[in-house]
XYZ file of C-alpha atoms in Angstrom:
349
model
C 82.414 25.793 -30.562
C 85.076 23.300 -29.481
C 86.329 22.791 -33.031
C 86.440 26.548 -33.647
C 88.542 27.124 -30.527
C 90.948 24.387 -31.571
C 91.165 25.671 -35.146
C 91.792 29.279 -34.074
C 94.700 28.315 -31.850
C 96.083 25.825 -34.350
C 96.281 28.741 -36.791
C 98.045 30.874 -34.178
C 100.600 28.116 -33.588
C 101.190 27.672 -37.305
C 101.711 31.427 -37.645
C 104.200 31.426 -34.764
C 102.029 33.795 -32.748
C 103.252 32.363 -29.459
C 102.973 35.531 -27.363
C 99.216 35.733 -27.892
C 98.658 31.989 -27.763
C 100.462 31.599 -24.440
C 98.644 34.646 -23.055
C 95.319 33.084 -24.026
C 96.303 29.757 -22.488
C 97.408 31.358 -19.210
C 94.240 33.456 -18.990
C 91.963 30.465 -19.651
C 93.851 28.539 -16.988
C 93.685 31.293 -14.377
C 90.049 32.185 -15.146
C 88.848 28.544 -15.412
C 87.044 29.683 -18.574
C 84.289 27.281 -19.622
C 82.993 26.408 -23.087
C 79.762 24.554 -23.851
C 79.342 21.282 -22.029
C 81.533 22.541 -19.214
C 84.653 21.890 -21.296
C 87.581 23.986 -20.129
C 88.840 26.395 -22.779
C 92.433 25.841 -21.654
C 92.216 22.223 -22.861
C 90.829 23.340 -26.228
C 93.602 25.915 -26.691
C 96.238 23.331 -25.852
C 94.700 20.775 -28.209
C 94.605 23.363 -30.963
C 98.255 24.259 -30.468
C 99.150 20.558 -30.655
C 97.077 19.813 -33.770
C 100.108 18.936 -35.879
C 101.464 16.622 -33.196
C 98.135 14.862 -32.831
C 97.884 14.332 -36.587
C 101.361 12.799 -36.645
C 100.599 10.511 -33.695
C 97.261 9.473 -35.199
C 99.274 8.290 -38.211
C 101.770 6.630 -35.841
C 104.450 8.737 -37.552
C 106.999 9.123 -34.766
C 109.478 10.942 -37.012
C 106.929 13.673 -37.768
C 105.990 13.757 -34.087
C 109.636 14.362 -33.193
C 109.673 17.386 -35.516
C 106.576 18.776 -33.790
C 108.196 18.172 -30.415
C 111.207 20.262 -31.405
C 108.853 23.164 -32.063
C 107.570 23.054 -28.491
C 111.115 22.687 -27.166
C 112.022 25.861 -29.045
C 108.986 27.680 -27.652
C 109.943 26.703 -24.107
C 113.485 27.929 -24.693
C 112.007 31.321 -25.606
C 109.671 31.351 -22.571
C 111.462 29.320 -19.882
C 109.497 30.848 -16.993
C 106.077 30.536 -18.619
C 104.045 27.655 -17.192
C 101.873 27.606 -20.320
C 104.935 26.902 -22.468
C 106.053 24.271 -19.962
C 102.647 22.631 -20.210
C 102.757 22.453 -24.022
C 106.188 20.816 -23.969
C 105.359 18.410 -21.141
C 102.034 17.452 -22.695
C 103.729 16.801 -26.029
C 106.283 14.540 -24.335
C 103.444 12.655 -22.618
C 101.499 12.340 -25.879
C 104.479 10.836 -27.676
C 105.378 8.593 -24.751
C 101.827 7.281 -24.600
C 101.753 6.338 -28.278
C 105.154 4.678 -27.978
C 103.792 2.571 -25.100
C 100.775 1.600 -27.206
C 102.990 0.583 -30.124
C 105.286 -1.363 -27.815
C 102.285 -3.236 -26.426
C 101.436 -4.207 -30.006
C 104.888 -5.789 -30.335
C 106.454 -3.275 -32.714
C 110.146 -3.026 -31.743
C 108.874 -3.219 -28.191
C 112.180 -2.918 -26.307
C 113.278 0.249 -28.106
C 109.825 1.792 -27.880
C 109.477 1.056 -24.166
C 112.826 2.750 -23.578
C 111.857 5.762 -25.706
C 108.519 6.042 -23.935
C 110.149 5.928 -20.510
C 112.585 8.639 -21.563
C 109.777 10.908 -22.735
C 107.805 10.458 -19.510
C 110.923 11.082 -17.437
C 111.614 14.282 -19.356
C 108.036 15.462 -18.821
C 108.233 14.652 -15.106
C 111.525 16.530 -14.703
C 110.069 19.553 -16.458
C 106.865 19.583 -14.393
C 108.871 19.260 -11.161
C 109.929 22.859 -11.797
C 106.315 24.079 -12.110
C 104.263 23.122 -9.076
C 100.527 23.386 -9.880
C 99.539 24.215 -6.306
C 102.059 27.047 -5.972
C 100.965 28.473 -9.315
C 97.255 27.772 -8.689
C 97.149 26.140 -12.118
C 94.638 23.395 -12.933
C 96.305 23.184 -16.358
C 99.544 22.038 -14.744
C 97.647 19.742 -12.378
C 95.929 18.078 -15.335
C 99.229 17.656 -17.185
C 101.009 16.252 -14.142
C 98.188 13.768 -13.546
C 98.720 12.253 -17.001
C 102.246 11.259 -15.988
C 100.698 8.303 -14.157
C 100.461 6.533 -17.524
C 104.198 6.092 -17.754
C 106.050 6.549 -14.457
C 106.869 3.889 -11.877
C 104.986 5.582 -9.031
C 101.829 6.225 -11.052
C 99.626 3.955 -8.952
C 100.829 5.538 -5.721
C 100.544 9.141 -6.933
C 97.382 9.169 -9.035
C 94.948 9.655 -6.144
C 96.888 12.549 -4.599
C 97.346 14.211 -7.978
C 93.646 13.766 -8.740
C 92.765 15.488 -5.467
C 95.117 18.371 -6.309
C 93.416 18.775 -9.695
C 89.968 18.747 -8.078
C 91.036 21.230 -5.389
C 92.185 23.650 -8.076
C 89.139 23.221 -10.330
C 86.335 21.129 -8.787
C 83.987 21.931 -11.688
C 86.224 20.432 -14.372
C 84.535 17.192 -15.441
C 87.715 16.115 -17.209
C 89.392 15.537 -13.847
C 86.783 12.948 -12.892
C 86.550 11.431 -16.374
C 90.327 10.986 -16.555
C 90.740 9.575 -13.044
C 87.852 7.168 -13.645
C 89.799 5.427 -16.412
C 92.757 4.786 -14.114
C 90.467 3.466 -11.360
C 89.252 0.661 -13.625
C 90.695 -2.858 -13.799
C 93.639 -2.900 -16.156
C 95.178 0.203 -14.617
C 95.266 0.882 -10.888
C 91.774 -0.152 -9.800
C 89.221 -2.916 -9.458
C 85.442 -3.214 -9.810
C 84.894 -2.577 -6.105
C 87.594 0.085 -6.032
C 86.049 1.915 -8.968
C 82.699 2.258 -7.228
C 84.402 3.449 -4.058
C 86.427 6.017 -6.009
C 83.310 7.283 -7.826
C 81.451 7.821 -4.559
C 84.473 9.440 -2.954
C 84.859 11.855 -5.877
C 81.197 12.854 -5.556
C 81.740 13.544 -1.850
C 84.858 15.614 -2.560
C 83.108 17.988 -4.966
C 79.563 17.802 -3.563
C 79.576 21.411 -2.367
C 80.170 22.635 -5.931
C 78.557 20.125 -8.296
C 76.426 17.886 -6.087
C 76.734 14.212 -6.974
C 77.741 14.914 -10.573
C 81.155 13.253 -10.191
C 79.508 9.863 -9.695
C 77.770 10.218 -13.059
C 80.964 11.400 -14.765
C 82.891 8.361 -13.487
C 80.319 5.978 -14.921
C 79.960 7.919 -18.170
C 83.730 7.681 -18.618
C 83.694 3.958 -17.887
C 80.861 3.410 -20.356
C 82.728 5.299 -23.069
C 85.903 3.306 -22.408
C 84.352 -0.155 -22.068
C 81.337 0.221 -24.355
C 79.023 -0.721 -21.489
C 78.199 0.441 -17.971
C 80.085 -0.926 -14.988
C 78.225 -3.729 -13.167
C 78.647 -1.802 -9.913
C 76.445 1.082 -11.111
C 73.832 2.132 -8.530
C 70.915 3.180 -10.725
C 69.242 5.432 -8.156
C 72.454 7.266 -7.283
C 73.410 7.483 -10.947
C 70.113 9.124 -11.908
C 70.472 11.690 -9.105
C 74.067 12.326 -10.143
C 73.101 12.651 -13.802
C 70.614 15.366 -12.885
C 73.352 17.246 -11.001
C 75.682 16.764 -13.971
C 73.152 18.517 -16.232
C 72.287 21.222 -13.719
C 75.971 22.149 -13.301
C 75.988 23.743 -16.771
C 72.342 23.677 -17.862
C 73.563 23.129 -21.423
C 72.146 21.044 -24.234
C 75.382 19.110 -24.722
C 74.970 17.499 -21.311
C 71.240 16.999 -21.802
C 72.035 14.985 -24.931
C 74.755 12.998 -23.151
C 72.311 12.200 -20.347
C 69.563 11.156 -22.770
C 71.999 8.926 -24.646
C 73.281 7.018 -21.603
C 69.748 6.622 -20.223
C 68.635 5.236 -23.586
C 71.474 2.710 -23.451
C 70.416 1.709 -19.938
C 66.748 1.322 -20.906
C 67.715 -0.824 -23.886
C 70.027 -2.963 -21.759
C 67.511 -3.485 -18.980
C 64.833 -4.462 -21.506
C 67.131 -7.134 -22.898
C 67.873 -8.422 -19.395
C 64.221 -9.198 -18.785
C 62.015 -9.304 -15.687
C 64.938 -9.385 -13.236
C 65.757 -5.800 -14.261
C 62.225 -4.408 -14.145
C 62.994 -2.115 -11.206
C 66.072 -0.640 -12.909
C 64.144 -0.353 -16.186
C 61.393 1.664 -14.538
C 63.899 4.019 -12.910
C 65.896 4.540 -16.109
C 62.798 4.998 -18.274
C 61.324 7.557 -15.875
C 64.603 9.479 -15.881
C 64.763 9.369 -19.686
C 61.239 10.745 -19.872
C 62.208 13.582 -17.524
C 65.232 14.515 -19.644
C 63.307 14.502 -22.923
C 60.263 16.323 -21.559
C 61.983 18.863 -19.303
C 65.631 19.295 -20.259
C 66.379 18.474 -23.906
C 65.202 20.812 -26.657
C 68.119 20.646 -29.101
C 69.348 17.398 -30.630
C 73.133 16.947 -30.845
C 73.523 13.596 -32.569
C 77.296 13.606 -32.058
C 76.615 13.244 -28.322
C 74.548 10.074 -28.785
C 76.429 6.785 -28.641
C 74.148 5.187 -31.235
C 73.533 8.447 -33.104
C 70.172 8.513 -34.966
C 69.258 4.957 -33.934
C 69.643 5.867 -30.264
C 67.542 8.997 -30.654
C 64.794 7.094 -32.472
C 64.732 4.448 -29.752
C 64.481 7.108 -27.027
C 61.638 8.929 -28.756
C 59.714 5.696 -29.222
C 60.211 4.775 -25.563
C 58.870 8.090 -24.294
C 56.462 9.243 -26.999
C 55.608 5.950 -28.713
C 51.818 5.860 -28.135
C 51.377 9.452 -29.281
C 53.581 8.873 -32.345
C 51.481 5.859 -33.286
C 48.421 8.131 -33.300
C 50.137 10.486 -35.727
C 51.632 12.818 -33.151
C 54.453 15.194 -33.967
C 57.270 16.080 -31.610
C 57.733 19.771 -30.863
C 59.525 21.924 -28.347
C 57.667 23.201 -25.310
C 59.539 25.224 -22.711
C 62.849 23.485 -21.956
C 61.767 20.102 -23.281
C 59.858 18.185 -25.922
C 56.234 17.105 -26.222
C 53.968 15.504 -28.782
C 51.090 17.226 -30.530
C 48.463 14.742 -31.671
C 46.195 16.023 -34.462
C 42.527 16.122 -33.651
C 40.366 13.569 -35.387
C 37.670 15.213 -37.473
C 34.477 13.182 -37.488
C 32.727 12.711 -40.813
C 29.350 14.489 -41.035
C 26.346 12.250 -40.546
C 23.272 12.290 -42.794
C 20.060 13.105 -41.052
């Protein structure tokens, strides 16, 4: 579904069908339209429109990226009052500026690239100053403005206020929490203790809408970024938050994400040994609940370890039954094992 939405709007951009594309982007923004997994359609439309730019930046081809940028500059010239057009141009400037910063950090013509990156972020900031997200009630603009923190001098001072604005406009958008979580980690504007505080504060901010889900999203984002969970993770709170995260959409994408992270936790706690027995029991019980009551479709792309992770999870929860020849089937909203009956051989009398 996500790829189809991107592809459809990439085709519209390539065809120059900007009237319809911008209409679709504005509507998705205003309506807070949701795709599977709770993903906002406005982000998918924008990503689709910027497919060519992304491909150029993935190749680190700044010349090709500059050509793509000129396309969005031309679109904004045609629609100077349209906040959707402003978003596409500002986001493109941020995308290019971010890659230039990454290349500069790698030592490639660093002085020139730092200067170019700063110029692109400054241009994006000046553009977004003319389109206030609160006045326009636009989470799309709030999300774009937040990403300025990567490359402006006041990023550390502004990121928390801009995060709150984004949440106020769309408290159900998991991307707000996932994005802010990265900048609350050490290496950006946070610390280990500060990250945990920010995660709990985010859950409090949006509790009325999504329960404690934000706490889970923060730690899921950290795990994806670092390749491991944060040492500050509170296993009991995380499990409660993970349940709220799934309930918020009730979709199979999130059920798979939850099963994957719980599998990683179970595996990690087993390796730790007896000192983690309490955490292991909690994580294993939660994994069993997800597999037996929430997950009935397997989306391997949502599993960190793909098929290996799924196999490990199934063995953890259904191992004894599988050893007796059981087969896993769907029952209700979850999975269960059906063990074949043993037929006794007839006895001679």
